[in-house]
CSV table of C-alpha atoms and ligand atoms in Angstrom, one decimal:
chain,number,residue,atom,x,y,z
A,1,MET,CA,0.0,-0.1,0.0
A,2,VAL,CA,1.3,3.5,-0.8
A,3,LYS,CA,1.6,5.7,2.1
A,4,PRO,CA,-0.1,9.0,1.7
A,5,MET,CA,2.4,11.9,1.3
A,6,LEU,CA,3.0,13.8,4.7
A,7,GLN,CA,1.4,17.2,4.3
A,8,HIS,CA,2.8,20.3,5.9
A,9,LEU,CA,1.3,23.4,7.6
A,10,PHE,CA,3.4,26.4,8.7
A,11,LEU,CA,3.0,29.2,11.4
A,12,LEU,CA,4.8,32.2,9.8
A,13,GLY,CA,5.9,34.8,12.4
A,14,HIS,CA,8.7,36.5,14.1
A,15,PRO,CA,9.6,35.7,17.0
A,16,LEU,CA,7.6,32.7,17.7
A,17,GLY,CA,8.4,31.7,21.3
A,18,HIS,CA,5.1,32.6,22.7
A,19,SER,CA,2.9,30.5,20.4
A,20,VAL,CA,0.8,27.6,21.4
A,21,SER,CA,-0.8,27.1,18.0
A,22,PRO,CA,1.7,24.3,17.0
A,23,ALA,CA,0.5,22.2,19.9
A,24,PHE,CA,-3.4,22.5,19.5
A,25,GLN,CA,-3.2,22.4,15.7
A,26,GLN,CA,-1.1,19.2,15.8
A,27,ALA,CA,-3.4,17.6,18.4
A,28,ALA,CA,-6.3,18.4,16.1
A,29,LEU,CA,-4.5,16.8,13.0
A,30,ASP,CA,-3.5,13.7,15.0
A,31,HIS,CA,-7.1,13.3,16.5
A,32,ALA,CA,-8.5,13.5,12.8
A,33,GLY,CA,-6.0,10.9,11.6
A,34,ILE,CA,-4.6,13.5,9.1
A,35,SER,CA,-1.0,12.8,8.0
A,36,ALA,CA,0.4,16.3,8.6
A,37,ARG,CA,2.8,18.3,10.5
A,38,TYR,CA,2.2,21.8,11.8
A,39,GLU,CA,5.5,23.5,12.2
A,40,PRO,CA,6.6,26.9,13.5
A,41,ALA,CA,8.5,28.9,11.0
A,42,ASP,CA,10.4,31.9,12.6
A,43,VAL,CA,10.9,34.0,9.5
A,44,PRO,CA,13.1,37.1,9.5
A,45,PRO,CA,11.5,39.9,7.4
A,46,GLN,CA,13.7,39.7,4.4
A,47,ASP,CA,12.8,35.9,4.2
A,48,LEU,CA,9.0,36.4,4.0
A,49,PRO,CA,8.8,36.1,0.3
A,50,THR,CA,10.7,32.8,0.0
A,51,ALA,CA,8.7,31.5,3.1
A,52,VAL,CA,5.5,32.3,1.3
A,53,ALA,CA,6.8,30.9,-2.2
A,54,ARG,CA,7.3,27.4,-0.2
A,55,LEU,CA,3.6,27.3,0.6
A,56,ARG,CA,2.9,26.7,-3.2
A,57,GLN,CA,4.5,23.3,-3.0
A,58,PRO,CA,2.1,20.1,-3.4
A,59,ASP,CA,3.2,18.8,0.1
A,60,VAL,CA,1.6,22.1,1.9
A,61,LEU,CA,-2.0,22.5,3.0
A,62,GLY,CA,-1.5,26.0,4.1
A,63,ALA,CA,-0.3,28.3,7.0
A,64,ASN,CA,-1.1,30.6,9.8
A,65,VAL,CA,0.3,34.0,10.0
A,66,THR,CA,1.0,35.8,13.2
A,67,VAL,CA,2.6,39.0,14.3
A,68,PRO,CA,4.3,40.9,12.7
A,69,TYR,CA,3.1,39.6,9.2
A,70,LYS,CA,-0.7,39.7,9.1
A,71,GLU,CA,-0.6,42.7,6.7
A,72,ALA,CA,2.8,42.2,5.0
A,73,VAL,CA,1.8,38.8,3.6
A,74,MET,CA,-1.3,40.2,1.7
A,75,PRO,CA,0.5,41.4,-1.4
A,76,LEU,CA,2.3,38.1,-1.7
A,77,LEU,CA,-1.0,36.0,-2.1
A,78,ASP,CA,-3.1,35.4,-5.2
A,79,GLU,CA,-6.5,36.0,-3.6
A,80,ILE,CA,-7.8,37.7,-0.4
A,81,ASP,CA,-11.1,36.6,1.0
A,82,GLY,CA,-13.7,39.6,1.4
A,83,ARG,CA,-13.6,39.5,5.3
A,84,ALA,CA,-9.8,39.5,5.4
A,85,ARG,CA,-9.7,42.3,3.1
A,86,ALA,CA,-12.4,44.3,5.1
A,87,ILE,CA,-10.4,43.6,8.3
A,88,GLY,CA,-7.0,44.4,6.5
A,89,ALA,CA,-5.2,41.4,7.8
A,90,VAL,CA,-4.7,37.7,6.9
A,91,ASN,CA,-4.2,35.1,9.7
A,92,THR,CA,-4.7,31.9,7.4
A,93,ILE,CA,-3.4,30.9,4.1
A,94,VAL,CA,-4.8,28.0,2.2
A,95,ARG,CA,-3.1,26.4,-1.1
A,96,ARG,CA,-5.3,25.6,-3.8
A,97,GLY,CA,-3.3,24.1,-6.6
A,98,ARG,CA,-0.5,26.5,-6.9
A,99,ARG,CA,-2.7,29.5,-6.0
A,100,LEU,CA,-2.6,30.9,-2.4
A,101,GLN,CA,-5.7,32.4,-0.8
A,102,GLY,CA,-5.8,34.6,2.3
A,103,TYR,CA,-8.4,34.5,5.2
A,104,ASN,CA,-9.1,36.1,8.5
A,105,THR,CA,-10.4,33.9,11.2
A,106,ASP,CA,-9.8,36.1,14.2
A,107,ALA,CA,-13.2,37.9,13.9
A,108,ASP,CA,-15.2,34.6,14.0
A,109,GLY,CA,-12.9,33.3,16.6
A,110,PHE,CA,-13.7,36.4,18.8
A,111,VAL,CA,-17.5,35.9,18.3
A,112,GLN,CA,-17.4,32.1,18.8
A,113,GLY,CA,-15.3,32.3,21.9
A,114,LEU,CA,-17.6,34.8,23.4
A,115,ARG,CA,-20.8,32.9,22.5
A,116,GLU,CA,-19.5,29.5,23.5
A,117,ARG,CA,-18.1,30.5,26.9
A,118,THR,CA,-20.5,33.2,28.1
A,119,GLY,CA,-23.6,33.0,25.9
A,120,PHE,CA,-23.0,36.8,25.2
A,121,GLU,CA,-24.4,38.0,21.8
A,122,LEU,CA,-23.0,41.2,20.4
A,123,GLY,CA,-26.3,42.5,18.7
A,124,GLY,CA,-27.7,45.7,20.4
A,125,GLN,CA,-24.8,45.7,23.1
A,126,ARG,CA,-22.7,48.8,24.1
A,127,VAL,CA,-19.0,47.8,23.5
A,128,VAL,CA,-15.8,49.6,24.7
A,129,MET,CA,-12.6,48.3,23.3
A,130,LEU,CA,-9.0,49.2,24.3
A,131,GLY,CA,-6.5,49.1,21.4
A,132,ALA,CA,-6.5,49.6,17.6
A,133,GLY,CA,-3.9,47.3,16.4
A,134,GLY,CA,-4.4,43.9,14.3
A,135,ALA,CA,-6.5,42.1,17.0
A,136,ALA,CA,-8.6,45.2,17.5
A,137,ARG,CA,-9.4,45.4,13.7
A,138,ALA,CA,-11.0,41.9,13.8
A,139,VAL,CA,-12.8,42.7,17.0
A,140,ALA,CA,-14.2,45.9,15.7
A,141,PHE,CA,-15.1,44.4,12.5
A,142,ALA,CA,-17.0,41.6,14.3
A,143,ALA,CA,-18.8,44.1,16.5
A,144,LEU,CA,-20.1,46.4,13.7
A,145,GLU,CA,-21.0,43.4,11.7
A,146,SER,CA,-23.1,41.9,14.6
A,147,GLY,CA,-25.0,45.2,14.9
A,148,VAL,CA,-23.8,46.6,18.3
A,149,ALA,CA,-25.6,49.5,19.8
A,150,SER,CA,-22.3,51.3,20.2
A,151,LEU,CA,-18.6,50.8,19.7
A,152,THR,CA,-16.1,53.1,21.6
A,153,ILE,CA,-12.4,52.5,20.6
A,154,PHE,CA,-9.7,53.9,23.1
A,155,ASN,CA,-6.2,54.0,21.9
A,156,ARG,CA,-3.0,55.8,23.1
A,157,ASP,CA,-2.6,56.9,19.5
A,158,LEU,CA,-5.9,58.5,18.7
A,159,GLU,CA,-5.1,58.8,15.0
A,160,ARG,CA,-4.6,55.2,14.7
A,161,ALA,CA,-8.0,54.5,16.2
A,162,ARG,CA,-9.6,57.0,13.9
A,163,ARG,CA,-8.0,55.4,10.9
A,164,LEU,CA,-9.4,52.0,12.1
A,165,LEU,CA,-12.9,53.4,12.3
A,166,ASN,CA,-12.7,55.2,8.8
A,167,ASP,CA,-11.5,51.9,7.2
A,168,LEU,CA,-14.2,50.0,8.8
A,169,GLU,CA,-16.9,52.5,8.0
A,170,GLN,CA,-16.1,52.0,4.3
A,171,VAL,CA,-16.7,48.3,4.5
A,172,THR,CA,-19.5,47.8,7.0
A,173,SER,CA,-23.0,49.5,7.1
A,174,VAL,CA,-22.5,51.4,10.4
A,175,GLY,CA,-25.3,53.8,11.2
A,176,PRO,CA,-24.5,57.4,12.3
A,177,GLY,CA,-23.3,57.8,15.8
A,178,ILE,CA,-22.6,54.1,16.5
A,179,ALA,CA,-18.7,54.2,16.7
A,180,ARG,CA,-16.3,56.6,17.9
A,181,ALA,CA,-12.6,56.8,18.6
A,182,MET,CA,-11.3,58.3,21.9
A,183,LEU,CA,-7.9,58.8,23.4
A,184,LEU,CA,-7.0,56.4,26.1
A,185,ASP,CA,-7.1,58.2,29.4
A,186,THR,CA,-8.3,57.3,32.9
A,187,LYS,CA,-11.0,60.0,33.1
A,188,SER,CA,-12.6,59.3,29.7
A,189,LEU,CA,-12.3,55.4,30.1
A,190,ALA,CA,-14.0,55.7,33.6
A,191,GLY,CA,-16.8,57.7,32.2
A,192,ALA,CA,-17.3,55.3,29.2
A,193,VAL,CA,-17.4,52.1,31.4
A,194,VAL,CA,-20.2,53.2,33.4
A,195,GLU,CA,-22.7,52.6,30.4
A,196,THR,CA,-21.0,49.6,28.7
A,197,ASP,CA,-22.2,45.9,28.5
A,198,LEU,CA,-18.8,44.5,27.1
A,199,LEU,CA,-15.2,45.8,27.8
A,200,VAL,CA,-12.6,44.2,25.4
A,201,ASN,CA,-8.9,44.5,26.1
A,202,ALA,CA,-7.2,44.2,22.6
A,203,THR,CA,-3.8,45.6,23.8
A,204,PRO,CA,-0.9,43.5,25.2
A,205,VAL,CA,-1.1,45.3,28.6
A,206,GLY,CA,-0.9,42.6,31.4
A,207,MET,CA,0.8,39.9,29.2
A,208,TYR,CA,3.6,37.6,30.5
A,209,HIS,CA,7.2,38.6,29.6
A,210,THR,CA,6.3,42.3,28.8
A,211,ALA,CA,7.1,45.5,30.8
A,212,SER,CA,3.3,45.6,31.6
A,213,GLU,CA,3.1,42.1,33.1
A,214,GLY,CA,0.9,42.1,36.2
A,215,THR,CA,-0.7,45.6,35.3
A,216,SER,CA,-4.2,46.5,34.0
A,217,PRO,CA,-5.0,48.8,31.0
A,218,ALA,CA,-7.8,49.9,33.2
A,219,GLU,CA,-5.8,50.8,36.3
A,220,GLY,CA,-7.6,52.7,38.9
A,221,ILE,CA,-11.0,52.4,37.1
A,222,VAL,CA,-14.2,51.2,38.9
A,223,LEU,CA,-15.5,48.3,36.8
A,224,PRO,CA,-19.3,47.9,36.9
A,225,ALA,CA,-20.4,44.5,38.0
A,226,SER,CA,-23.0,44.3,35.4
A,227,MET,CA,-20.3,44.2,32.8
A,228,LEU,CA,-18.5,41.4,30.9
A,229,VAL,CA,-14.8,41.9,30.5
A,230,TYR,CA,-13.1,40.0,27.8
A,231,ASP,CA,-9.3,40.0,27.7
A,232,LEU,CA,-7.8,38.8,24.5
A,233,ILE,CA,-4.7,38.0,26.3
A,234,TYR,CA,-4.3,34.1,27.0
A,235,ASN,CA,-0.9,34.0,28.9
A,236,PRO,CA,-1.7,34.5,31.8
A,237,ARG,CA,-5.3,33.3,31.6
A,238,GLN,CA,-5.9,35.6,34.7
A,239,THR,CA,-4.6,39.0,33.9
A,240,ARG,CA,-4.7,42.0,36.4
A,241,LEU,CA,-7.7,43.2,34.4
A,242,LEU,CA,-9.7,40.0,34.8
A,243,LEU,CA,-8.8,39.7,38.5
A,244,ASP,CA,-9.9,43.3,39.1
A,245,ALA,CA,-13.1,42.6,37.1
A,246,ALA,CA,-14.0,39.5,39.0
A,247,ALA,CA,-13.3,41.2,42.4
A,248,ALA,CA,-15.8,43.9,41.3
A,249,GLY,CA,-18.4,41.2,40.6
A,250,ALA,CA,-18.2,41.4,36.8
A,251,ARG,CA,-18.1,38.3,34.5
A,252,THR,CA,-14.9,37.6,32.8
A,253,LEU,CA,-13.5,35.8,29.7
A,254,ASP,CA,-9.8,35.3,28.7
A,255,GLY,CA,-8.5,34.9,25.1
A,256,LEU,CA,-8.1,31.1,25.0
A,257,ALA,CA,-11.4,30.4,23.5
A,258,MET,CA,-10.9,33.0,20.9
A,259,LEU,CA,-7.5,31.5,20.0
A,260,VAL,CA,-8.8,27.9,19.8
A,261,HIS,CA,-11.8,29.1,17.7
A,262,GLN,CA,-9.8,31.1,15.2
A,263,GLY,CA,-7.6,27.9,14.9
A,264,ALA,CA,-10.5,25.6,14.5
A,265,GLU,CA,-11.8,27.6,11.5
A,266,ALA,CA,-8.4,27.7,10.0
A,267,PHE,CA,-8.3,23.9,10.4
A,268,ALA,CA,-11.7,23.6,8.5
A,269,LEU,CA,-10.4,25.9,5.6
A,270,TRP,CA,-7.2,23.7,5.2
A,271,THR,CA,-8.8,20.1,5.5
A,272,GLY,CA,-12.5,20.5,4.8
A,273,ARG,CA,-13.2,19.0,8.2
A,274,GLN,CA,-14.3,20.2,11.6
A,275,PRO,CA,-11.6,19.5,14.3
A,276,ASN,CA,-12.3,18.2,17.8
A,277,LEU,CA,-12.4,21.2,19.7
A,278,GLU,CA,-12.0,19.4,23.1
A,279,ALA,CA,-8.6,17.9,21.9
A,280,MET,CA,-7.6,21.4,20.7
A,281,PHE,CA,-8.5,23.1,24.2
A,282,ARG,CA,-6.7,20.2,26.1
A,283,ALA,CA,-3.5,20.7,24.0
A,284,ALA,CA,-3.7,24.5,24.3
A,285,GLU,CA,-4.1,24.4,28.1
A,286,ALA,CA,-1.2,21.9,28.4
A,287,ALA,CA,1.1,24.0,26.2
A,288,LEU,CA,0.2,27.2,28.3
A,289,ALA,CA,0.8,25.4,31.4
A,290,GLY,CA,4.5,24.5,30.2
A,291,LYS,CA,5.0,28.2,29.2
A,292,LYS,CA,3.9,30.0,32.3
A,293,GLY,CA,6.0,32.7,34.0
B,1,NAP,P1,-0.8,45.2,17.9
B,1,NAP,O1,-1.2,45.0,16.5
B,1,NAP,O2,0.8,45.4,18.2
B,1,NAP,O3,-1.5,46.4,18.6
B,1,NAP,C1,-1.3,46.6,19.9
B,1,NAP,C2,-2.4,47.6,20.4
B,1,NAP,O4,-2.1,47.7,21.9
B,1,NAP,C3,-2.1,49.0,19.9
B,1,NAP,O5,-3.5,49.6,19.7
B,1,NAP,C4,-1.3,49.7,20.9
B,1,NAP,O6,-1.5,51.2,21.0
B,1,NAP,C5,-1.9,49.1,22.3
B,1,NAP,N1,-0.8,49.1,23.3
B,1,NAP,C6,0.4,48.6,23.3
B,1,NAP,N2,1.0,48.8,24.5
B,1,NAP,C7,0.2,49.5,25.2
B,1,NAP,C8,0.3,50.1,26.4
B,1,NAP,N3,1.4,50.0,27.2
B,1,NAP,N4,-0.7,51.0,26.8
B,1,NAP,C9,-1.9,51.1,26.1
B,1,NAP,N5,-2.0,50.5,24.8
B,1,NAP,C10,-1.1,49.8,24.5
B,1,NAP,O7,-1.0,43.8,18.6
B,1,NAP,P2,-2.3,42.8,18.3
B,1,NAP,O8,-1.9,41.8,17.3
B,1,NAP,O9,-3.5,43.6,18.1
B,1,NAP,O10,-2.3,42.1,19.6
B,1,NAP,C11,-2.9,42.7,20.8
B,1,NAP,C12,-3.3,41.8,21.9
B,1,NAP,O11,-4.2,40.7,21.4
B,1,NAP,C13,-2.1,40.8,22.3
B,1,NAP,O12,-2.1,40.8,23.7
B,1,NAP,C14,-2.3,39.6,21.6
B,1,NAP,O13,-1.7,38.4,22.4
B,1,NAP,C15,-3.8,39.5,21.7
B,1,NAP,N6,-4.3,38.6,20.7
B,1,NAP,C16,-5.1,37.5,21.1
B,1,NAP,C17,-5.7,36.7,20.0
B,1,NAP,C18,-6.4,35.5,20.6
B,1,NAP,O14,-6.9,34.6,19.7
B,1,NAP,N7,-6.8,35.4,21.8
B,1,NAP,C19,-5.5,36.9,18.8
B,1,NAP,C20,-4.8,38.1,18.4
B,1,NAP,C21,-4.3,38.9,19.5
B,1,NAP,P3,-0.8,52.3,20.1
B,1,NAP,O15,-1.7,52.1,18.8
B,1,NAP,O16,-0.9,53.5,20.8
B,1,NAP,O17,0.7,51.8,19.9
């Protein structure tokens, strides 16, 4: 009997020390009995075109793309899916023949994680988001597409938040007065959270191995108990923001469910099959436990 050719999947990023995607994607491939290896590829910027060209070979199913290449990879692909184009970033590449197609699964991962873990539906809700980077783009797109009552984007760099809003207003049907951009300062944020149903942290403030480890992006702000606080950070699972929110009586959600769900959607795009989510979560949790501190 001829053995099936071993297929390959890559995670393109730089640096890659933090990622748990290889652990949970490999677990899903193994669970499904698919003969494929998911490998981290730490690619320095000058080598990105060569790394993308490698994806055109017949032994490759596709790739994930992480920081800092989610935008830079776009001109190197043959087609970009409509959602990825609207968000302005690609986190998943699928090889079809010799053509490479780019997708973004972060927005759906954000919504699925929220829905599965808390039952929270975005439609009609008042949302405050901290950050205006790559992850924030996907979150803001998902929020506006889901018909939130309001979306306030706080960022240190106000111009960046305004650009994000402007870009999304071109591609989503946002009603007047729904979305606004504000400079991140304690007084304005304290005022905004009083009338908020969902607070999302899409900044790295509080992440392990950063200068802000152990701190909160909402330091010194009274968090209402009626609110749900969703931190996209998954290492640590319990950030200072989530600990403060829980102490104030608010519901909390960390970023692991989003991570696994964006990965599950990528898996389905590469293989045409739904992965075993439980196997993915187990592997992600085990990999995180090994990376703590
Ligand atoms: P990014 O593109 O570099 O954007 C970072 C954002 O955070 C920018 O808006 C930046 O503000 C802001 N920021 C950085 N340091 C800050 C500080 N000290 N105080 C206030 N704001 C600060 O990063 P990203 O890719 O969007 O990732 C953001 C976070 O989301 C990371 O923690 C990442 O791990 C997490 N994430 C999680 C998932 C998941 O699946 N759970 C997926 C993607 C990302 P300026 O514009 O002012 O610089």
